[in-house]
Structure formats: C-alpha cells, structure tokens
PDB file of C-alpha atoms in Angstrom:
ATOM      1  CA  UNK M   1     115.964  54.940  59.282  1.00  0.00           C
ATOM      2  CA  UNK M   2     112.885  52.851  59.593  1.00  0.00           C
ATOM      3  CA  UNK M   3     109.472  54.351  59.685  1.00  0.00           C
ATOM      4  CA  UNK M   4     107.128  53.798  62.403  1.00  0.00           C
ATOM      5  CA  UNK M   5     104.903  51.973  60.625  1.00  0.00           C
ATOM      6  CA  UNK M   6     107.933  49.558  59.144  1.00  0.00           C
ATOM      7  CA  UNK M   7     108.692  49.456  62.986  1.00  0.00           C
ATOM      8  CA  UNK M   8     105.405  48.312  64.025  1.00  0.00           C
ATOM      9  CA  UNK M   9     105.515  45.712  61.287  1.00  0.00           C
ATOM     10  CA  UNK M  10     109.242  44.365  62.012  1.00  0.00           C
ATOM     11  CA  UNK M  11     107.924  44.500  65.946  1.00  0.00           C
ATOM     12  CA  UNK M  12     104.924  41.956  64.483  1.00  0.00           C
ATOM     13  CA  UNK M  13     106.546  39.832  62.252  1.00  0.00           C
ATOM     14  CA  UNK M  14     109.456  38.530  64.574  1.00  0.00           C
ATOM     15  CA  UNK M  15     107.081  38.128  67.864  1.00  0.00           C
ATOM     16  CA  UNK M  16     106.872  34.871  69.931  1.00  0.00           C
ATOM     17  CA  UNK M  17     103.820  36.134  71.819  1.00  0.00           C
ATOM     18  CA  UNK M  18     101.141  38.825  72.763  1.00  0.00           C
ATOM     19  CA  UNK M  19      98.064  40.000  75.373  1.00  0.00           C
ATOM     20  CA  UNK M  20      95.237  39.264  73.587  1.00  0.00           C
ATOM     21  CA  UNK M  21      92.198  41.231  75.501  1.00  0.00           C
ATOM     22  CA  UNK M  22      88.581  41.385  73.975  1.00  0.00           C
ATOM     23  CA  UNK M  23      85.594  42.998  76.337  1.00  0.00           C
ATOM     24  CA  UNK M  24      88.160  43.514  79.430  1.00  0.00           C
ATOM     25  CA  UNK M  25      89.248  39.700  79.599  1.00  0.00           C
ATOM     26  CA  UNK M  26      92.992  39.199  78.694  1.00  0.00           C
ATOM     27  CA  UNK M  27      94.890  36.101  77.613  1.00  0.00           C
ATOM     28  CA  UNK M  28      98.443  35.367  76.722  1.00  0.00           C
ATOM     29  CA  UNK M  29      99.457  33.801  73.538  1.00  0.00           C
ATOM     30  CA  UNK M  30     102.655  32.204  73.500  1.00  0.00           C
ATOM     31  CA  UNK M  31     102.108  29.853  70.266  1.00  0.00           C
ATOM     32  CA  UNK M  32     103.168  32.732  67.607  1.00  0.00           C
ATOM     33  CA  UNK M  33     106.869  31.182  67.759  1.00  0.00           C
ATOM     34  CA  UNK M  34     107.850  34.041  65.283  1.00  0.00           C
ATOM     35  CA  UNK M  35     105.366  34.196  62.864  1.00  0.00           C
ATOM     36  CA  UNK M  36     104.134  37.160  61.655  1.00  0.00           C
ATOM     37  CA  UNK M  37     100.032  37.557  63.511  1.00  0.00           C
ATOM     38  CA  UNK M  38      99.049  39.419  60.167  1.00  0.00           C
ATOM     39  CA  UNK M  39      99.302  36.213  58.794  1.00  0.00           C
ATOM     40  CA  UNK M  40      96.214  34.672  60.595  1.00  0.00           C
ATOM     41  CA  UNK M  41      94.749  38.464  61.656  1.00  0.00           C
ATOM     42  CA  UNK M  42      92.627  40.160  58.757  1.00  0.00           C
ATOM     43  CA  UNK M  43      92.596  43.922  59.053  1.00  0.00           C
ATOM     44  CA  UNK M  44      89.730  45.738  57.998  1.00  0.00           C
ATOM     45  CA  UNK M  45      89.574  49.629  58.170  1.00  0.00           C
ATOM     46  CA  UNK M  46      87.403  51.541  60.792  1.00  0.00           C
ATOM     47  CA  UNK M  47      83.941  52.378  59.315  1.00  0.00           C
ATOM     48  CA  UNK M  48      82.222  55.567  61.099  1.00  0.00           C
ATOM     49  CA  UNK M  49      79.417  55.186  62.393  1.00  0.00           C
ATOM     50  CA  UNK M  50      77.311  52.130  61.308  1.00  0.00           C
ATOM     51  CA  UNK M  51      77.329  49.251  64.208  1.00  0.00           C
ATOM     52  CA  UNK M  52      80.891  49.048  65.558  1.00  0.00           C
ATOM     53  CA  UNK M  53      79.347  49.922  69.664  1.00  0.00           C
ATOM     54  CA  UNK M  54      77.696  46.300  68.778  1.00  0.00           C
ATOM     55  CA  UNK M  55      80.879  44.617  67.952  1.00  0.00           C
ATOM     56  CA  UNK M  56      83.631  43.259  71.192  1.00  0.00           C
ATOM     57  CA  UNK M  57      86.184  45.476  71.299  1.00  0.00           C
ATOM     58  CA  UNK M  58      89.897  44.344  70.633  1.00  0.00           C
ATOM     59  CA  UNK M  59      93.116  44.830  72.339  1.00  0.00           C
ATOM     60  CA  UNK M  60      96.528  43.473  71.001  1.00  0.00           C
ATOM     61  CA  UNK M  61      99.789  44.454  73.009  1.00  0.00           C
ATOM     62  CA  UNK M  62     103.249  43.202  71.816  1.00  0.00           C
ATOM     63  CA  UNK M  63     106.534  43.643  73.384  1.00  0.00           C
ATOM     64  CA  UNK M  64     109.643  44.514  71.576  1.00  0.00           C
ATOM     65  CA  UNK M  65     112.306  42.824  74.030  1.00  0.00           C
ATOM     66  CA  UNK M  66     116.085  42.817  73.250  1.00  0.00           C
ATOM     67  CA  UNK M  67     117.430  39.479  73.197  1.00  0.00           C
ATOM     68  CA  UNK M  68     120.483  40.380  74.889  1.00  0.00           C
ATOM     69  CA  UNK M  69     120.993  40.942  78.507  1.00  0.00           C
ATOM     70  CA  UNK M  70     121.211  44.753  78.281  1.00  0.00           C
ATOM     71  CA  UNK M  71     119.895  47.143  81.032  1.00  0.00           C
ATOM     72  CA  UNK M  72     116.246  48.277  80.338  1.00  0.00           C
ATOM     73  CA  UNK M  73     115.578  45.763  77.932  1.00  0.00           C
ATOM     74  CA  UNK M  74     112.377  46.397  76.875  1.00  0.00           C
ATOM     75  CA  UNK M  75     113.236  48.088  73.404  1.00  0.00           C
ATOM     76  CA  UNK M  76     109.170  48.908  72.538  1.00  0.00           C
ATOM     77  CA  UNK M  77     106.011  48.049  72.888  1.00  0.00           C
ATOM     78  CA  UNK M  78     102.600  47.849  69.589  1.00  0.00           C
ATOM     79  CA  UNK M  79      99.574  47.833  70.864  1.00  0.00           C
ATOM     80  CA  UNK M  80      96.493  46.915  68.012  1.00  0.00           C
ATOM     81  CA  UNK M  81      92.998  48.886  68.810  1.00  0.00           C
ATOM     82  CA  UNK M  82      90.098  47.536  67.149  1.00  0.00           C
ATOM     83  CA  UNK M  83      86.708  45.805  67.226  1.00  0.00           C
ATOM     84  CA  UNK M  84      85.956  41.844  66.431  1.00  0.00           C
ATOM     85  CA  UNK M  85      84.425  40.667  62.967  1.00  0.00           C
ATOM     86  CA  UNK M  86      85.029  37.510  63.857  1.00  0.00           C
ATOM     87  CA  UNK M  87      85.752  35.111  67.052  1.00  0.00           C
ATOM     88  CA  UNK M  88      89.224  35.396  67.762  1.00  0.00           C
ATOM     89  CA  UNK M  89      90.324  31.257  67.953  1.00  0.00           C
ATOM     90  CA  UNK M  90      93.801  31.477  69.617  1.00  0.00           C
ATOM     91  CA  UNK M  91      93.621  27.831  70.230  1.00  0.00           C
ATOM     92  CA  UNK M  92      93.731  26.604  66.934  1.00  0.00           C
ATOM     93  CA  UNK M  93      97.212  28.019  64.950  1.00  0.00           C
ATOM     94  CA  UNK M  94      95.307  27.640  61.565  1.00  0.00           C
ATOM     95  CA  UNK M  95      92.384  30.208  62.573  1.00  0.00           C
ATOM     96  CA  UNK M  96      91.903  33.091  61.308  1.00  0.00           C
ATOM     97  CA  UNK M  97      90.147  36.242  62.646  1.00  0.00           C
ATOM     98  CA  UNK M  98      88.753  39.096  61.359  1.00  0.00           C
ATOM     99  CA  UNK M  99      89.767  42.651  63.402  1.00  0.00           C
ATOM    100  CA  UNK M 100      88.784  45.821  62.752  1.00  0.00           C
ATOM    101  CA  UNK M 101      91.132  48.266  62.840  1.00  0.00           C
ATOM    102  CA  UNK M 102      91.385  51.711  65.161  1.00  0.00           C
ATOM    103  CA  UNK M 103      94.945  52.557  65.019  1.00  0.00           C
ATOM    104  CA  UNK M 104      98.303  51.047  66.167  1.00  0.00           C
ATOM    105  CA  UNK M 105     100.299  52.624  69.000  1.00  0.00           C
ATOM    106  CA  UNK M 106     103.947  52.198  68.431  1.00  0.00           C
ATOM    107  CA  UNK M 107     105.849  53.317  72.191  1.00  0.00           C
ATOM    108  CA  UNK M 108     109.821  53.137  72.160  1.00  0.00           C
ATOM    109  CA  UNK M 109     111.826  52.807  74.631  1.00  0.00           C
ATOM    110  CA  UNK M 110     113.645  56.292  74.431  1.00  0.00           C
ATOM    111  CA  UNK M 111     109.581  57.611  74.964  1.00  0.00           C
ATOM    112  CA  UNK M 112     108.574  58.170  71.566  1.00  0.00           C
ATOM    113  CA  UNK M 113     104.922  57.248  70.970  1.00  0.00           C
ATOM    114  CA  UNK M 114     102.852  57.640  67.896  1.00  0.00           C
ATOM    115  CA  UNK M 115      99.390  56.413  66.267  1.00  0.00           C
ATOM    116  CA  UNK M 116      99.899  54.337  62.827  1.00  0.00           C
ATOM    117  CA  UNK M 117      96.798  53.882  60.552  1.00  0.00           C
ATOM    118  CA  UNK M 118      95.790  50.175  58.944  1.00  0.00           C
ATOM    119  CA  UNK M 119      96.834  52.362  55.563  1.00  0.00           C
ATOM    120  CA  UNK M 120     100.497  53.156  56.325  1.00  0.00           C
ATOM    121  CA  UNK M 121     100.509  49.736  58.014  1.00  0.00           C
ATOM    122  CA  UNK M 122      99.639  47.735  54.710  1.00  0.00           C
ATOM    123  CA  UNK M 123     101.965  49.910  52.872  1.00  0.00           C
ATOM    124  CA  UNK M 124     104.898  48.850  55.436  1.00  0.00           C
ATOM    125  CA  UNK M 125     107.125  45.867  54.918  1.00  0.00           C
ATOM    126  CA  UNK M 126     108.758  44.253  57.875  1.00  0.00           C
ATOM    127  CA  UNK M 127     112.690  44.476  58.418  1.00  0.00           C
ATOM    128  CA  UNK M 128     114.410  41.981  56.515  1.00  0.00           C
ATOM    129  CA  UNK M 129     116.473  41.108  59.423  1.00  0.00           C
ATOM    130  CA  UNK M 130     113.588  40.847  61.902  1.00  0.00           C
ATOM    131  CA  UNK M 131     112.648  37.501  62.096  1.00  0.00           C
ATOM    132  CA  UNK M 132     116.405  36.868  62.657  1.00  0.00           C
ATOM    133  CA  UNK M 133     117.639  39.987  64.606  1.00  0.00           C
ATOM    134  CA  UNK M 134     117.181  37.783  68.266  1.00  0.00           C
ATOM    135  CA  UNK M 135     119.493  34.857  66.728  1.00  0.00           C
ATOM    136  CA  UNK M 136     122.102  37.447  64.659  1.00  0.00           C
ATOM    137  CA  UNK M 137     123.282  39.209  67.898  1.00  0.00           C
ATOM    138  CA  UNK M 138     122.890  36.409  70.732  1.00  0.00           C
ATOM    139  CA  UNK M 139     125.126  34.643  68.110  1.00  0.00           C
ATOM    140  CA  UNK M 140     127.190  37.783  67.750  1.00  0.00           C
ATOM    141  CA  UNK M 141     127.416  38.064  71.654  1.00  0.00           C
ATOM    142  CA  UNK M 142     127.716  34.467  73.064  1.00  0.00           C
ATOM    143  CA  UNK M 143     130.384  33.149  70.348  1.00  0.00           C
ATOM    144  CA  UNK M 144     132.251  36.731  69.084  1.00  0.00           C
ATOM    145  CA  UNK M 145     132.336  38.774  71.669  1.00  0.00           C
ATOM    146  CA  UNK M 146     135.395  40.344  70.566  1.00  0.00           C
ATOM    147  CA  UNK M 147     133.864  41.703  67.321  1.00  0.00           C
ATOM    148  CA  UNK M 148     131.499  43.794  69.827  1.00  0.00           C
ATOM    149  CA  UNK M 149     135.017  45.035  71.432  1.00  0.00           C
ATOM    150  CA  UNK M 150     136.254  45.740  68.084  1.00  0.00           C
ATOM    151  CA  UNK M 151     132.963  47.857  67.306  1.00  0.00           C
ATOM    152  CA  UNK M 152     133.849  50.281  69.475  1.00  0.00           C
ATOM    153  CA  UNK M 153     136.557  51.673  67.419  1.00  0.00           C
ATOM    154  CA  UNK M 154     133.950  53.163  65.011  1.00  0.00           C
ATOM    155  CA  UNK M 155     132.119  54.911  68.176  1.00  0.00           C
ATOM    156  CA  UNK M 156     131.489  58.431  68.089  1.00  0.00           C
ATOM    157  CA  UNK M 157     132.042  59.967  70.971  1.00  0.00           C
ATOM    158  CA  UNK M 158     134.730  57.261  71.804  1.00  0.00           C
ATOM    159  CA  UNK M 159     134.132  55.609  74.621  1.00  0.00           C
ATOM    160  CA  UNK M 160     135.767  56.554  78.074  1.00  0.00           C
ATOM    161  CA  UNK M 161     137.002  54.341  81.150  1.00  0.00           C
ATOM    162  CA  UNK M 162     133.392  54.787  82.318  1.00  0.00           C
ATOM    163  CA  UNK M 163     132.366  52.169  80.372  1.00  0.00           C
ATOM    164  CA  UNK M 164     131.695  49.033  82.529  1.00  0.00           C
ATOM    165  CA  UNK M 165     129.990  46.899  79.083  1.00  0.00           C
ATOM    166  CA  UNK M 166     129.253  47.120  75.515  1.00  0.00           C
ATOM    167  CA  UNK M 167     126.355  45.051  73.818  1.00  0.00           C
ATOM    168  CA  UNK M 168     124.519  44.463  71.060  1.00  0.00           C
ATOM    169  CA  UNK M 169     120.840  46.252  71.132  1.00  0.00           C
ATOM    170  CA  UNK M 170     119.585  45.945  67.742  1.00  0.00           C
ATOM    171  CA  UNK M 171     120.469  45.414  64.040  1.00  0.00           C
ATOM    172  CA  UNK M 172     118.138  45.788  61.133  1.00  0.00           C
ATOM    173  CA  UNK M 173     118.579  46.893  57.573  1.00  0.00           C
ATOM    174  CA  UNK M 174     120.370  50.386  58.255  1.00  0.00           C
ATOM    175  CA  UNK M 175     123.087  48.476  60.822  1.00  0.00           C
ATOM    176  CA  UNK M 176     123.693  47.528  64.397  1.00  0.00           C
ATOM    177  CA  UNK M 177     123.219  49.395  67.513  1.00  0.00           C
ATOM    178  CA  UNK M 178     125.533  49.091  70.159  1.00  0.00           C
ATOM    179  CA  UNK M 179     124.556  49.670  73.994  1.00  0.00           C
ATOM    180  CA  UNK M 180     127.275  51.873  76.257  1.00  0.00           C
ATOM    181  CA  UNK M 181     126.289  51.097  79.726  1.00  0.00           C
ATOM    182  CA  UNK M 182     128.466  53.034  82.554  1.00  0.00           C
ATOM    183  CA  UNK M 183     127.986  53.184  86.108  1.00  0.00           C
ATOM    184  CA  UNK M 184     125.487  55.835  85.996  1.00  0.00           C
ATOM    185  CA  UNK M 185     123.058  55.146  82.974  1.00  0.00           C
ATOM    186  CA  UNK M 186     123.757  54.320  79.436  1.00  0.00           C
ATOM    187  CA  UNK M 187     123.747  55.305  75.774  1.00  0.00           C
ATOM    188  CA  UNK M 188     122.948  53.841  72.283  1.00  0.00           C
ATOM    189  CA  UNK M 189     124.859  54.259  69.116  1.00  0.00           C
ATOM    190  CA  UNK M 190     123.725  52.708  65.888  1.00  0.00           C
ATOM    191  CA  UNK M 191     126.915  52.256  63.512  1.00  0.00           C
ATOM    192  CA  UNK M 192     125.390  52.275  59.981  1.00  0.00           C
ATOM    193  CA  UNK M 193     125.674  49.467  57.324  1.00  0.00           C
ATOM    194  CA  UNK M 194     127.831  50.960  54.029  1.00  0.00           C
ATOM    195  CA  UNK M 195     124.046  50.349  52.711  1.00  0.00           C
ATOM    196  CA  UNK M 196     120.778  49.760  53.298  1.00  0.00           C
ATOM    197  CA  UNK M 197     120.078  45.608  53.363  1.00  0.00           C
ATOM    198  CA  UNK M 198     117.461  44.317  50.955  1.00  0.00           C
ATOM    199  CA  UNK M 199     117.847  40.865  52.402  1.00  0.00           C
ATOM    200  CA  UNK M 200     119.199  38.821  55.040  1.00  0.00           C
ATOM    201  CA  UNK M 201     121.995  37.589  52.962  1.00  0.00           C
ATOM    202  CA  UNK M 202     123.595  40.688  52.572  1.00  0.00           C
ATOM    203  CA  UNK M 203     124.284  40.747  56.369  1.00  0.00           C
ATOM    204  CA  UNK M 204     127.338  39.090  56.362  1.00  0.00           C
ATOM    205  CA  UNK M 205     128.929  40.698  54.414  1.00  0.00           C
ATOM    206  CA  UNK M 206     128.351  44.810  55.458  1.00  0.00           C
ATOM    207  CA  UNK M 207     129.203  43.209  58.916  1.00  0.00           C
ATOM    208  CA  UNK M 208     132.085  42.223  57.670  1.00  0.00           C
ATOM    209  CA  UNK M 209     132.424  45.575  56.026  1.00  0.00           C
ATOM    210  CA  UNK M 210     132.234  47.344  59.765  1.00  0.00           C
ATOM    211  CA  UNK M 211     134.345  44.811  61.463  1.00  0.00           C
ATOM    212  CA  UNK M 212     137.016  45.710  58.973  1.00  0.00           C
ATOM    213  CA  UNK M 213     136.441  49.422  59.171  1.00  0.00           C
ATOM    214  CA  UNK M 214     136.631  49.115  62.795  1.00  0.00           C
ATOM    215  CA  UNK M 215     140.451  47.392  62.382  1.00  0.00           C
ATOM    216  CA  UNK M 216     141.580  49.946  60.562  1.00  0.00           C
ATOM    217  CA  UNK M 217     140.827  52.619  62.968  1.00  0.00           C
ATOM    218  CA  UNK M 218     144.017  53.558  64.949  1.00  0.00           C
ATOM    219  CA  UNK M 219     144.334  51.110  68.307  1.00  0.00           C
ATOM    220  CA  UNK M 220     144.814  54.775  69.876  1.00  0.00           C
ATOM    221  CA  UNK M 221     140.619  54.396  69.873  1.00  0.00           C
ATOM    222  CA  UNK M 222     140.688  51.497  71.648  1.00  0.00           C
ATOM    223  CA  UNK M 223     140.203  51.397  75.402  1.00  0.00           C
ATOM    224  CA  UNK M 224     142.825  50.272  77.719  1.00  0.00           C
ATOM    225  CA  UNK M 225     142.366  46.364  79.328  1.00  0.00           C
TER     226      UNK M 225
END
C-alpha cells in the first residue's frame, strides 16, 4: 500500500492542471499536460523565524480525478502550503520557481486527511503507473469491458444482483481497484497484483495474471445476465 507521501507524489506527477493562489489571487494552470510540477517547482524547507511574514504566501491545490465515469469521482485532492522565493512565471513552461515549503495536505476521497513534510516528500517516488493510470483503465474500459466483468470473479464479498455497474477506479503498483456501484451507494475493492510493479512494463503481464485467476474461479461467482 502506498504511503501518503508516495500518494501525494503519484497525485503530482500525473496532473494536467492546478489553482495556483499567491496573496489571495488565484489562477488556473492548465499547461502541466502531465508533467510532474516538481520539475519546474524548487522546494525549500520552512526556516523559523527569520523573514518568511515578508515573503507572498503560496497556495497549490491539485485534484486527483478518476478518469472513468464513476460516481463521486473526485478520488483526492494535494494542496502545497508555502511562501514565494521567487516569482512564480506560469506563463512561460520553462520557468522555474522557487517555493518554500509549509506542509502538504493529502485529503482522500473516503475522508482521510493528513499533513506530509518537504522531507518525506523528497524521500517519496511517484507510482510507476501514474503518469499512465488515466490511459491504462479508459483503455481497459472503452475497448475490454468484459475483462472488468471478468474481475468480478476475484471479488470478495461477491457481488449481489444489487449491482447496477462495475468500473475501474484506480490501478497503481499494488493492483487495480474496482468500483461496485448499487442503487443505494457504492463500494471499492482493490484486487492485488501477484507483486508489487517496479515499472510500467510489468503491467501487462500481472494483469494478465488476474484476468486468468479470475477465469479460473468457478462461473458459480459470476452474476446472472
């Protein structure tokens, strides 16, 4: 299972935009088109004291939305808290700017929340499979729906008639999470990977791996058409 601050960084590194606000004034920034913001953002830690009240304050907010059309799709949301070192140039993509760094807020969707320091977050490593998460399951959805249907074989509670839809929520190293929506709310179940994914090549084939576990689960599992 991922850490929070791996979380924050997978969040970062496979965004396509953010609320940038410094003193109170917000913009939008829809130029990242995936690319990790650390990239072009310099964190620096916190000093105490010294002349930080002098310096604009900083406000980063990212959204964590699921790429397929699930119910509640906002999966989590990493908000940066800091003070400028340097102008913050969203205009030009080759800029970079110099942020001192508070803490990060990581908030999920199932109401976890929790502060990450710039030290855990420089010792984190994004997913392997975030910068391609959005394109693995719309893929997985749009063109093999049936392998989602075949999925819920390995389900745990089985599913019952309730279910109105199954879809893809999430996949990253540890495997691929599966939303159960019903009538009357919903639940998520992450079926795990044989093992952990060092890289995105490996995904193929421990998908593979659960697709074939799945057909070997009795058709009793199945639910009726």
């Amino acid at each position: 299972m991922s850490t929070d601050a791996e979380r924050v960084r997978s969040i970062l590194a496979s965004a396509h935009s953010m609320t940038v606000t410094v003193d109170g004034l917000a913009t939008e920034v829809r130029h990242l088109d995936g690319t990790d913001p650390l990239g072009r953002l310099h964190l620096h830690p916190a000093e105490p004291g010294g002349h930080a009240e002098h310096r604009p304050a900083i406000r980063l907010e990212f959204t964590d939305v699921a790429p397929t059309p699930v119910r509640d799709r906002v999966r989590a949301r990493v908000t940066l808290l800091g003070r400028l070192l340097t102008p913050y140039l969203d205009a030009d993509p080759d800029a970079s700017t110099c942020m001192e760094l508070d803490r990060a807020v990581l908030e999920t969707g199932d109401g976890h929340r929790s502060h990450v320091g710039l030290q855990e977050l420089e010792a984190a490593s994004p997913d392997p499979l975030a910068p391609y998460e959005a394109g693995m399951l719309t893929h997985l959805l749009d063109d093999h729906a049936e392998l989602v249907t075949l999925l819920l074989r390995l389900v745990r509670p089985a599913p019952t008639a309730a279910l109105v839809r199954a879809l893809p929520l999430a996949m990253d190293r540890y495997g691929i999470t599966l939303r159960l929506e019903e009538a009357r709310g919903h639940r998520d179940v992450t079926l795990p990977f044989p093992s952990p994914l060092d890289d995105v090549e490996q995904s193929g084939v421990q998908l593979q791996a659960l697709f074939s576990a799945a057909r070997r689960r009795s058709h009793r599992n199945t639910l009726p058409a």
